Structures are given as structure tokens and as C-alpha cells.
Amino acid sequence: MIIILFVWIGFLVMEICCIMVFDLKVVLCLKLCVMVGGVVCVVGLGLWLFIMLFLLYWIVFILFKLFGIINCFLIEYWLSEFLLDNYISLFEKSLFGMFLVNLVIVVVLVGVVVIFIVLFSVYVLVWFEFCGKGVVFIVFLLMQMILVFIVFGLLYLMMIEFGFVDIKLGFIFVYIVICILFFMVMLWGFFENVFDVLEEVVMIDGCLCFGVLFWVFVLVMIFGIIVVFIFNFVNCWNELFLLVVLMNIDVNCIVLLVLNGFIFMFNIDWGFMSVVVVLIIFLMMVMFVFVSCWIVQGLMVGVVKEQFWFWL
Amino acid sequence: MVFYDWNLWDFMLMLFVGFDNFFVVFCDFVFLIVVWNFVFWVVGLFVLQFVIGFFIVFVLCKWFCFCGFYQVLVFFFWVVFGFFIGMLFCWMFNVEFGVVNDLFMKVGLIDVLLLWLVDLKFVMFVVIVVNIWYGVIFFVIMIFVVLQLVLDEMLEVVSLDGVGKVWQLFLIIILYILMMLLLMILLCVIWIFNFFDIIYVMMNGGLVNQIYIIMMWMINYMQQGNYGIVSVIGFIVVVFFMVFCVFYLMVMWRVQ
């Protein structure tokens, strides 16, 4: 309230100043503000767009340059010749295709398993009454604060004992465990929005618990589930530290580790790095063209998370 | 682990040291620098990302030419590896062959090459700018969703009563979505806290520890294999955030 009061006073003072200094009417002042606001919007958006496009251009630009020319003092902004050496070398000298397949396998598997587990867990937590439900939610929220890399050392030792180091299954297993809580909190809000009546109607028609879950909740929450999958996809896609700890063998290597491998002690192989990123960006761009509208639509499903506060 | 001298290079010698690890952490000359950097990092990032995120959302709410294309571009950079973004910006801000210096020189904004990633005056600024650019998308998505709660009919009624756009924003929209906004703020703070890839990649403990934030400090000890100290730092961080979280939730409860 104090902030709002300050803002209100600020606007009042601004308005009075405008009238006194410029001798203009209030309407004209507001029009001026709207005009200035419009200009700021256009400039801001333009600048943002410029940076994004420039970055894209620069990444693609590096792709066609040779390693020796990339790090030179006289910076070129236009290509004198298109060289595909980086692209050809990457596929000839490395198992890039396999690394990409590994990444997709890991990300999809993690996503599917996480959603499967989370669906059951949240269904139980939301629709079955028991004591301390609010406490469980708070505990889940607080667990987000615990940093994973504190336990990296112990985790590594434990994974060696189980024989889970250097295999995809090990990473998948650990990542599923890490992700579950966050997505439970997220889906919890989504499930809360499904009307009780819907469940009751389906149950009267003879549907059992599993039927209710898959024929009511999953169908009603489909956009929400897709969003959870996308969030999970992006998080898993970006995970580097865990990969560095758990993966060391080429055969099971994942793209991000390959990128990490292009960083040497005194130099970085920008050419190869750029090829990898451009290929991945292309894949992601195709995906995002389809799913960008679903993100907001899906998140909309879970907006009434404030219901949690009634339980506390 | 907090009370043991737990070294990765020598598992057999795990001595009980009581509170010695805590003393080591609190007496380290880096401690105060780290705390200051961390506060500056979290508060600076949060405030700027929130304001810029709000601005982008309000602009994107209105239809304009290539609006869809713009939205795809905004959302899409979110899935490019943070690690790669860090590397790329690190290169672009390089003193000798960085694009930023070159462009600024050509435009006439600077006369001499600026040491973006070496000079303490610029380092934190650069890292925060890059992080804002990358992380603001998460804020945009969250704010966009929260704003969907506001009903158009309500705004129409209010505007019929003669309430201006600015007042609508502060007196109607923000008050109406306050609870969701508060919850969103908590999630965003957690996200900022957990996402440190860019600062780690760009700085990697450079500038004689002057740019450390807590996570980098922790990783530094981890690389030395000193898990006793790592645990202490982790313990302090977790306790601090849990207390913060509990207080925050209590405040939210009161507001509710």
C-alpha cells in the first residue's frame, strides 16, 4: 500500500509539474505520456529484437568460418566465403548423431517417467483427504531450496556402488529423483482446478480411481501436462553439472558434454561449438513454433494456486 | 558432514572437528565479499527481471505486426543452453576480439577498449545484464500467466467509471493478482538462486575471488575436494532460504 501511495504521489507531482512548467492541459499531458510510453515500447522491443537476431546471426556466422579466422583482431561482420569444414568435420570425426540421439532418449524418458510418477502422486495428494496436507506442500516447497550439488560427492560414490556411473540409466534415474518434487508442486496447482463434480459424475457411471485419473484428469489437464513436460525437457536439456559428474564415456555421451569438451585450457573451438548449437537451435525452433502457444495456455490451467493458502 | 573434516582425496581420515568448519567459513576473508555479491546478485537480478518482464508482457499483450514471430523468438532463446549463452557472451565481451567493444568503437560510444570481464567496475554489470537477458523469459511466462487472472469485464467496468490506464494497473490489476504475484516472486527467487550457469561460465572464479557468489565459492571448495566446508556452506544457504521461505509464506498467509 505504501508503494502504491508513493507511486500515486509521484504521478500527481508529475502531473502538476507538467501543468505548471509547460502550461498544458491535463489531457495534453496524458497524451504526451502515452506518446513517450509508445516510443519507449517500440525502442525497447526493437533493441531486444536486435540483440536476439544479432546473436542468431553471429552463431550462424561462426559456423561458416574456419577456426583460425574466428579469433582474429580485425572483426569481420560479413562472410567473404562460405566454408562448411566445421560441419563436415563434426560429423566425420565425432559421433555427433549418436550424442544427439542420446540426448533425445534421456530427455524424453525422463519426461515420460516423471509425468507418470507425478500424476499418480498428485492425484493421491489432491483427492484423498488426510492430515497435514498443507504441511506436505510446504515441505515440498522447502525441499526446492536444497542444492543438488552439495551432495554431488556422495552421489557419485553411491552411483559407483550401484554401477550407475557412465551409463544413461544412471543420469536418468538421478534426474527423475531431482525433478519429481518441483513438478509435483506445479501439477498440484493444476489438479486443484478440476471440479469435484466431474470426478463424482464419472465415478457414479462406474469408473474406478485409475479410470478417473486417465479419463478425466489427464484429458482435462492435457495442456498442463504438456507444459510440465516442456519445463522438464528444458531443465533436463540444460543440465550440465550433473552430466559432468556422472558421464565420462564417449558412447553414452550427451550433446552438452560434447560442447563442454570443446573448451580447452587456452582456447575454445568456436567452429564446432557453433555447428552443434545451430543444429540444436534448428530443432528447438521447429519445436517451439508448435508449442509456444501451449506454454501459456497450459500454465493458465494451473493459475489458481492461491487455493493453497486456504489450507494453511 | 558439517562436523567432519571430510576430504575427497582421503576417505580414511574422516575426523570429527566440531564447529571448526563453521569457523573456517566465517573467518574466511572471502565470506563478506560473497555475501555482498550474493545479495547484490539476487536482488539486482530479481528487481530488473521483474520490471523488464512486466514491460515485455504488457507490450506483448497488445497485437502488433509480427507479434507471433516475436513471441517465438522471445520464448525460444530460453531453450538454448545457458552454458552456451555464457560462453558466447564471454567471447562477445572479450577485450581484444569481442564484438561489443568493436561495435561500440565503430558507433563512437567509446574511445578505448573497455575491460568488460576484467575490470571490477564492469564485471558484475555485464554478468547481470547477460543473466537478465537470458532469465527474463521465465519471468515473462510467469507474469503472463498471472495476468490472465484479470478479467476484461472488470477492467471495462472500471474504465467506464473514468479510471485511467495507470490507475488500472496499480489499483486494480496488481491488487487483484497480489497473492499470485507473491507466490510467483518466491518461485522466481528460487529460480534465480538455483540458476548460476552463466556467471559460473563467464567468470569461473576469476578476479581473485572478488566476483564469487555463494554457489561458485562452494564449487571452488568442491573442486579442492573439501566436502566438510562445502557442506557447511550448503547448510548455511539451505537454513537461510528455509527461514526466508517460512517468513515469506507467513507474510503471504497474513495478506491472504
XYZ file of C-alpha atoms in Angstrom:
568
model
C 0.000 0.000 0.000
C 2.868 2.360 0.817
C 4.418 1.704 -2.605
C 1.108 2.427 -4.315
C 0.773 5.626 -2.295
C 4.258 6.710 -3.343
C 3.526 5.932 -6.979
C 0.272 7.861 -6.755
C 2.008 10.866 -5.207
C 4.728 10.604 -7.881
C 2.199 10.727 -10.679
C 0.346 13.593 -9.020
C 3.544 15.624 -8.691
C 4.493 14.816 -12.295
C 1.081 15.922 -13.497
C 1.199 19.199 -11.549
C 4.737 19.894 -12.787
C 3.639 19.313 -16.355
C 0.754 21.735 -15.977
C 2.853 24.380 -14.206
C 6.009 24.193 -16.286
C 4.641 23.598 -19.754
C 1.332 25.322 -19.190
C -0.518 22.463 -20.815
C -3.843 20.957 -20.024
C -4.016 17.576 -18.251
C -5.317 15.842 -21.334
C -2.369 17.018 -23.356
C -0.013 15.813 -20.637
C -1.546 12.373 -20.686
C -1.306 12.255 -24.452
C 2.350 13.191 -24.145
C 2.859 10.389 -21.604
C 1.156 7.874 -23.866
C 3.297 9.005 -26.784
C 6.502 8.757 -24.763
C 5.384 5.350 -23.487
C 4.776 4.192 -27.042
C 8.211 5.343 -28.145
C 9.833 3.576 -25.165
C 7.934 0.378 -26.036
C 8.987 0.468 -29.665
C 12.625 1.250 -28.833
C 12.724 -1.413 -26.117
C 11.222 -4.102 -28.299
C 13.434 -3.099 -31.198
C 16.573 -3.284 -29.081
C 15.544 -6.652 -27.698
C 14.846 -7.963 -31.185
C 18.145 -6.597 -32.469
C 20.122 -8.389 -29.756
C 18.314 -11.673 -30.395
C 18.709 -11.508 -34.144
C 22.326 -10.428 -33.857
C 23.069 -13.395 -31.597
C 21.399 -15.775 -34.028
C 23.292 -14.222 -36.906
C 26.551 -14.413 -35.018
C 26.090 -18.077 -34.131
C 25.303 -18.955 -37.739
C 28.114 -16.690 -38.925
C 30.720 -18.561 -36.876
C 29.516 -21.815 -38.383
C 30.871 -20.894 -41.800
C 34.241 -19.661 -40.640
C 37.449 -21.560 -40.099
C 38.893 -21.890 -36.632
C 41.938 -19.692 -37.381
C 39.831 -16.804 -38.683
C 37.290 -16.758 -35.853
C 39.600 -15.333 -33.206
C 41.219 -12.530 -35.132
C 41.704 -8.919 -34.120
C 40.075 -7.437 -37.196
C 36.461 -8.460 -36.736
C 34.561 -9.247 -39.913
C 30.790 -8.848 -39.949
C 30.248 -10.287 -43.409
C 31.355 -13.599 -44.800
C 33.842 -13.474 -47.641
C 33.418 -17.202 -48.314
C 31.113 -19.926 -47.015
C 33.119 -22.809 -45.578
C 31.357 -25.946 -44.426
C 34.502 -27.502 -42.978
C 33.281 -27.270 -39.391
C 30.051 -29.014 -40.259
C 31.722 -31.810 -42.233
C 34.464 -32.325 -39.654
C 31.983 -32.615 -36.824
C 30.097 -35.466 -38.472
C 33.231 -37.158 -39.832
C 35.374 -37.003 -36.720
C 32.818 -37.450 -33.975
C 29.732 -39.480 -33.148
C 27.564 -36.384 -33.042
C 24.448 -38.123 -34.378
C 24.680 -40.647 -31.583
C 25.167 -37.938 -28.958
C 22.058 -36.202 -30.195
C 20.065 -39.426 -30.084
C 21.354 -40.000 -26.543
C 20.132 -36.566 -25.524
C 16.693 -37.122 -27.001
C 16.406 -40.567 -25.364
C 17.376 -39.199 -21.963
C 15.161 -36.131 -22.140
C 12.084 -37.970 -23.391
C 12.490 -40.863 -20.957
C 12.942 -38.529 -18.002
C 9.911 -36.512 -19.083
C 7.646 -39.517 -19.513
C 8.649 -41.226 -16.266
C 8.455 -38.000 -14.254
C 4.976 -37.230 -15.553
C 3.818 -40.777 -14.881
C 5.031 -40.737 -11.265
C 3.902 -37.180 -10.623
C 0.418 -37.848 -11.998
C -0.195 -40.677 -9.538
C 1.371 -38.849 -6.606
C -0.521 -35.612 -7.119
C -3.786 -37.443 -7.686
C -3.418 -39.094 -4.310
C -2.313 -35.891 -2.609
C -5.093 -33.766 -4.021
C -8.105 -36.054 -3.962
C -7.610 -38.095 -0.827
C -8.100 -36.296 2.451
C -5.518 -36.777 5.175
C -3.987 -34.789 7.998
C -1.168 -32.368 7.288
C -1.773 -31.900 3.596
C -0.734 -28.248 3.853
C 2.434 -29.266 5.688
C 3.313 -31.674 2.879
C 3.016 -28.840 0.377
C 5.221 -26.565 2.486
C 7.796 -29.346 2.850
C 7.814 -29.869 -0.915
C 8.326 -26.153 -1.430
C 11.121 -26.005 1.115
C 12.832 -29.012 -0.439
C 13.362 -26.898 -3.550
C 15.874 -24.930 -1.516
C 18.246 -27.838 -1.075
C 21.007 -27.577 -3.619
C 21.784 -30.719 -5.556
C 25.459 -30.087 -5.953
C 26.006 -30.186 -2.198
C 25.567 -33.917 -2.434
C 27.458 -34.442 -5.688
C 30.381 -36.132 -3.949
C 28.220 -38.543 -2.007
C 26.002 -39.080 -5.023
C 28.993 -40.023 -7.147
C 30.179 -42.547 -4.574
C 26.703 -44.000 -4.270
C 26.310 -44.288 -8.021
C 29.650 -46.083 -8.291
C 28.389 -48.620 -5.728
C 25.277 -49.230 -7.843
C 27.261 -49.295 -11.092
C 25.262 -46.349 -12.425
C 28.181 -44.132 -13.426
C 28.846 -43.561 -17.160
C 25.539 -45.022 -18.266
C 22.453 -43.191 -19.430
C 20.278 -45.028 -16.935
C 22.231 -43.524 -14.030
C 21.662 -39.974 -15.203
C 18.004 -40.697 -15.963
C 17.475 -42.171 -12.512
C 19.109 -39.268 -10.677
C 17.389 -36.628 -12.750
C 13.974 -38.166 -12.222
C 14.520 -38.059 -8.470
C 15.581 -34.419 -8.655
C 12.662 -33.317 -10.836
C 9.767 -35.051 -9.159
C 9.227 -32.590 -6.308
C 9.252 -29.461 -8.448
C 6.738 -30.860 -10.880
C 4.568 -32.198 -8.102
C 4.256 -28.660 -6.749
C 3.486 -27.438 -10.252
C 0.895 -30.080 -11.133
C -0.716 -29.784 -7.725
C -1.986 -26.351 -8.691
C -3.257 -27.699 -11.989
C -5.171 -30.576 -10.385
C -6.811 -28.269 -7.887
C -8.693 -26.631 -10.727
C -10.541 -29.740 -11.817
C -14.070 -29.639 -10.443
C -15.055 -32.223 -7.815
C -18.352 -32.723 -9.605
C -16.612 -34.090 -12.674
C -14.949 -36.830 -10.666
C -18.185 -37.692 -8.875
C -20.145 -37.942 -12.114
C -17.607 -40.287 -13.665
C -17.483 -42.422 -10.518
C -21.271 -42.736 -10.476
C -21.017 -44.007 -14.028
C -18.832 -46.824 -12.698
C -15.334 -45.536 -13.312
C -12.628 -46.582 -10.831
C -9.743 -44.480 -9.495
C -7.462 -45.233 -12.434
C -10.254 -44.509 -14.856
C -10.921 -41.162 -13.217
C -7.245 -40.301 -13.372
C -6.751 -41.153 -17.032
C -10.189 -40.348 -18.477
C -10.892 -37.196 -16.507
C -7.757 -35.604 -15.124
C -5.352 -36.386 -17.923
C -7.812 -35.292 -20.581
C -8.813 -32.118 -18.758
C -5.242 -31.261 -17.806
C -3.616 -32.193 -21.088
C -2.181 -28.697 -21.721
C -0.897 -28.509 -18.171
C 0.802 -31.878 -18.577
C 2.360 -30.748 -21.830
C 3.716 -27.658 -20.081
C 5.192 -29.772 -17.317
C 6.814 -31.938 -19.960
C 8.248 -28.869 -21.712
C 9.584 -27.417 -18.457
C 11.126 -30.753 -17.644
C 12.509 -31.004 -21.159
C 14.176 -27.595 -20.922
C 15.608 -28.229 -17.457
C 16.980 -31.623 -18.401
C 18.255 -30.224 -21.693
C 20.265 -27.593 -19.814
C 21.699 -29.792 -17.087
C 25.466 -29.699 -17.259
C 26.936 -30.133 -13.788
C 25.227 -33.444 -13.146
C 26.340 -34.729 -16.530
C 29.937 -33.767 -15.858
C 29.836 -35.748 -12.625
C 28.064 -38.838 -13.921
C 29.152 -39.268 -17.542
C 32.647 -39.831 -18.827
C 32.359 -42.410 -21.602
C 32.039 -41.374 -25.256
C 29.408 -43.936 -26.230
C 26.900 -42.620 -23.687
C 27.952 -39.021 -24.039
C 25.308 -36.309 -24.404
C 25.480 -33.178 -26.562
C 26.050 -30.758 -23.713
C 29.129 -32.694 -22.634
C 30.394 -32.515 -26.201
C 30.065 -28.728 -26.036
C 31.925 -28.754 -22.762
C 34.624 -30.813 -24.472
C 35.254 -28.031 -26.992
C 36.584 -25.828 -24.219
C 40.302 -26.289 -23.882
C 42.733 -24.810 -21.392
C 43.708 -21.809 -23.526
C 41.179 -21.827 -26.313
C 37.646 -22.672 -27.350
C 36.741 -24.410 -30.572
C 34.013 -21.961 -31.609
C 33.528 -23.511 -35.048
C 32.476 -26.935 -33.774
C 30.588 -25.424 -30.886
C 28.628 -23.266 -33.270
C 27.729 -26.195 -35.531
C 26.346 -28.146 -32.590
C 24.352 -25.195 -31.306
C 22.955 -24.272 -34.738
C 21.738 -27.824 -35.273
C 20.113 -27.885 -31.868
C 18.667 -24.408 -32.288
C 17.096 -25.505 -35.552
C 15.446 -28.489 -33.850
C 14.253 -26.365 -30.968
C 12.924 -23.659 -33.256
C 10.765 -26.208 -35.068
C 9.503 -27.490 -31.732
C 8.857 -24.043 -30.308
C 6.863 -22.883 -33.280
C 4.359 -25.574 -32.307
C 4.498 -25.423 -28.535
C 4.973 -21.732 -27.676
C 1.214 -21.142 -27.639
C 0.678 -24.232 -25.470
C 3.010 -22.965 -22.784
C 0.793 -20.064 -21.778
C -2.394 -21.996 -22.486
C -1.171 -24.853 -20.313
C 0.087 -22.701 -17.493
C -3.300 -20.997 -17.478
C -4.797 -24.260 -16.297
C -2.977 -24.014 -13.005
C -3.346 -20.380 -12.179
C -5.488 -20.752 -9.099
C -2.609 -21.901 -6.947
C -3.662 -19.401 -4.303
C -6.148 -22.016 -3.090
C -3.243 -23.462 -1.121
C -3.416 -20.617 1.319
C -6.845 -21.648 2.499
C -5.353 -24.847 3.844
C -2.723 -23.196 5.992
C 29.394 -33.976 7.139
C 29.211 -30.493 8.606
C 31.093 -31.606 11.704
C 33.720 -33.708 9.945
C 36.902 -32.935 8.101
C 35.679 -34.814 5.051
C 38.184 -34.765 2.224
C 37.557 -36.439 -1.112
C 41.224 -37.323 -1.534
C 41.410 -39.202 1.739
C 38.276 -41.053 2.814
C 40.002 -42.971 5.587
C 40.795 -39.822 7.570
C 37.365 -38.508 8.475
C 37.979 -36.634 11.698
C 35.312 -35.126 13.898
C 36.145 -31.419 14.103
C 33.051 -29.993 15.792
C 32.348 -26.428 14.726
C 35.792 -25.884 13.159
C 34.376 -25.967 9.648
C 31.978 -23.164 10.587
C 34.881 -21.090 11.917
C 36.801 -21.648 8.694
C 33.887 -20.404 6.638
C 33.012 -17.378 8.773
C 36.658 -16.299 9.207
C 37.473 -16.567 5.511
C 38.128 -13.091 4.074
C 36.009 -14.058 1.038
C 32.905 -14.598 3.186
C 31.764 -10.970 3.348
C 32.509 -10.430 -0.335
C 30.476 -13.499 -1.192
C 27.532 -12.414 0.949
C 27.535 -8.918 -0.541
C 27.837 -10.257 -4.113
C 25.084 -12.745 -3.466
C 22.648 -10.161 -2.118
C 23.502 -7.806 -4.967
C 23.092 -10.662 -7.445
C 19.723 -11.916 -6.214
C 18.139 -8.517 -5.507
C 19.519 -6.870 -8.651
C 18.502 -9.724 -10.884
C 15.090 -10.078 -9.348
C 14.128 -6.393 -9.479
C 15.370 -5.843 -13.021
C 13.964 -9.078 -14.410
C 10.639 -8.377 -12.790
C 10.376 -4.846 -14.161
C 11.585 -5.768 -17.650
C 9.400 -8.881 -17.631
C 6.349 -6.785 -16.774
C 7.209 -4.345 -19.527
C 7.596 -7.113 -22.134
C 4.356 -8.765 -21.077
C 2.382 -5.533 -21.358
C 3.814 -4.863 -24.765
C 3.263 -8.423 -25.970
C -0.341 -8.379 -24.741
C -1.200 -5.927 -27.481
C -1.308 -7.174 -31.017
C 1.242 -5.739 -33.392
C 2.880 -6.748 -36.647
C 4.966 -9.959 -36.334
C 3.710 -10.410 -32.763
C 3.753 -14.210 -33.134
C 7.241 -14.209 -34.571
C 8.403 -12.005 -31.723
C 6.873 -14.305 -29.114
C 8.528 -17.359 -30.640
C 11.882 -15.562 -30.614
C 11.446 -14.453 -27.014
C 10.462 -17.901 -25.771
C 12.829 -19.795 -27.950
C 16.128 -18.450 -26.557
C 15.113 -19.910 -23.244
C 15.919 -23.422 -24.506
C 19.379 -22.612 -25.806
C 21.840 -23.980 -23.254
C 22.582 -21.400 -20.556
C 26.095 -22.735 -20.594
C 26.499 -21.871 -24.276
C 24.936 -18.431 -23.836
C 27.503 -17.759 -21.110
C 30.363 -18.831 -23.388
C 29.069 -16.793 -26.297
C 28.675 -13.605 -24.285
C 32.043 -14.198 -22.685
C 33.531 -14.155 -26.167
C 31.475 -11.176 -27.295
C 32.656 -9.127 -24.312
C 36.267 -10.142 -24.867
C 38.637 -7.170 -24.788
C 40.637 -7.854 -27.948
C 38.358 -9.688 -30.333
C 34.971 -9.141 -28.747
C 32.135 -7.778 -30.865
C 30.788 -5.431 -28.192
C 33.944 -3.332 -27.944
C 34.279 -3.272 -31.701
C 30.679 -2.165 -32.263
C 30.865 0.492 -29.542
C 34.073 1.832 -31.059
C 32.512 1.981 -34.517
C 29.424 3.756 -33.215
C 31.626 6.170 -31.289
C 30.391 5.339 -27.808
C 33.887 4.553 -26.514
C 37.405 5.675 -27.426
C 39.428 2.984 -25.696
C 38.765 -0.738 -25.356
C 36.863 -1.477 -22.173
C 37.876 -4.395 -19.981
C 34.353 -5.752 -19.567
C 35.262 -9.027 -17.894
C 38.390 -7.885 -16.111
C 37.558 -4.509 -14.627
C 35.657 -4.834 -11.358
C 33.534 -1.811 -12.287
C 32.012 -3.642 -15.236
C 32.107 -7.329 -14.397
C 29.042 -7.591 -12.196
C 27.141 -5.287 -14.537
C 27.954 -7.448 -17.580
C 27.115 -10.707 -15.850
C 23.818 -9.336 -14.559
C 22.891 -7.951 -17.981
C 23.518 -11.323 -19.635
C 21.592 -13.123 -16.930
C 18.684 -10.721 -17.247
C 18.611 -11.187 -20.978
C 18.504 -14.944 -20.616
C 16.395 -15.286 -17.484
C 13.744 -12.674 -18.137
C 11.892 -15.134 -20.369
C 10.990 -17.237 -17.347
C 9.569 -14.102 -15.696
C 7.677 -13.185 -18.839
C 5.980 -16.575 -18.925
C 5.085 -16.449 -15.233
C 3.789 -12.862 -15.296
C 1.896 -13.535 -18.484
C 0.112 -16.408 -16.829
C -0.647 -14.484 -13.643
C -2.085 -11.585 -15.638
C -4.553 -13.920 -17.294
C -6.414 -13.909 -13.967
C -7.538 -10.350 -14.536
C -10.972 -10.291 -16.119
C -11.536 -7.997 -19.074
C -15.059 -7.195 -17.865
C -13.698 -5.860 -14.598
C -11.313 -3.523 -16.411
C -14.112 -2.375 -18.699
C -16.340 -1.521 -15.738
C -13.536 0.400 -14.083
C -12.652 2.286 -17.250
C -16.333 3.253 -17.629
C -16.029 4.842 -14.199
C -13.263 7.004 -15.592
C -10.224 5.282 -14.109
C -7.107 5.824 -16.243
C -4.787 3.099 -17.516
C -2.064 3.787 -14.949
C -4.523 3.637 -12.063
C -5.986 0.456 -13.512
C -2.543 -1.112 -13.379
C -1.699 -0.137 -9.812
C -5.085 -0.096 -8.112
C -6.894 -2.899 -9.894
C -4.581 -5.303 -11.691
C -1.725 -5.505 -9.188
C -4.015 -5.621 -6.152
C -6.188 -8.260 -7.783
C -3.304 -10.593 -8.596
C -1.284 -9.786 -5.491
C -1.385 -13.285 -3.995
C -0.375 -14.999 -7.210
C 2.260 -12.363 -7.731
C 3.728 -13.047 -4.298
C 3.853 -16.784 -4.959
C 5.408 -16.125 -8.328
C 8.042 -13.921 -6.699
C 9.011 -16.764 -4.387
C 9.343 -19.225 -7.272
C 11.370 -16.710 -9.262
C 13.739 -16.073 -6.359
C 14.268 -19.827 -6.052
C 14.925 -19.971 -9.779
C 17.458 -17.119 -9.672
C 19.172 -18.762 -6.761
C 19.442 -22.131 -8.486
C 20.481 -20.829 -11.877
C 24.117 -19.786 -11.830
C 25.420 -21.393 -15.029
C 26.073 -18.094 -16.768
C 28.057 -16.408 -14.019
C 29.991 -19.630 -13.474
C 30.883 -19.979 -17.147
C 31.668 -16.295 -17.648
C 33.764 -15.753 -14.548
C 34.800 -19.158 -13.274
C 36.185 -17.740 -10.043
C 38.248 -15.061 -11.721
C 39.316 -11.669 -10.379
C 40.874 -13.088 -7.210
C 37.546 -14.231 -5.766
C 36.069 -10.736 -5.974
C 33.154 -11.883 -8.118
C 32.268 -15.048 -6.228
C 28.689 -15.740 -5.355
C 27.886 -18.450 -2.838
C 27.460 -21.265 -5.331
C 30.772 -20.530 -7.046
C 32.505 -20.400 -3.700
C 31.022 -23.770 -2.893
C 32.102 -25.258 -6.218
C 35.600 -23.937 -5.615
C 35.805 -25.868 -2.334
C 34.273 -28.870 -4.037
C 37.000 -28.852 -6.663
C 39.502 -28.901 -3.820
C 37.706 -31.996 -2.513
C 36.905 -30.329 0.817
C 33.373 -31.587 1.344
C 33.305 -30.623 5.004
C 33.450 -26.944 4.090
C 31.101 -27.473 1.130
C 28.556 -28.967 3.491
C 28.843 -26.039 5.883
C 28.249 -23.501 3.116
C 25.372 -25.586 1.779
C 23.924 -25.912 5.257
C 24.055 -22.142 5.834
C 22.422 -21.467 2.472
C 19.671 -24.015 2.984
C 18.899 -22.778 6.507
C 18.864 -19.166 5.330
C 16.492 -19.923 2.472
C 14.233 -22.096 4.572
C 13.878 -19.335 7.147
C 13.275 -16.830 4.359
C 10.702 -19.130 2.804
C 8.842 -19.724 6.063
C 8.710 -15.981 6.836
C 7.620 -15.245 3.321
C 4.844 -17.824 3.467
C 3.724 -16.465 6.830
C 3.537 -12.961 5.385
C 1.546 -14.296 2.457
C -0.782 -16.052 4.827
C -1.317 -12.811 6.729
C -2.004 -10.939 3.489
C -4.443 -13.626 2.458
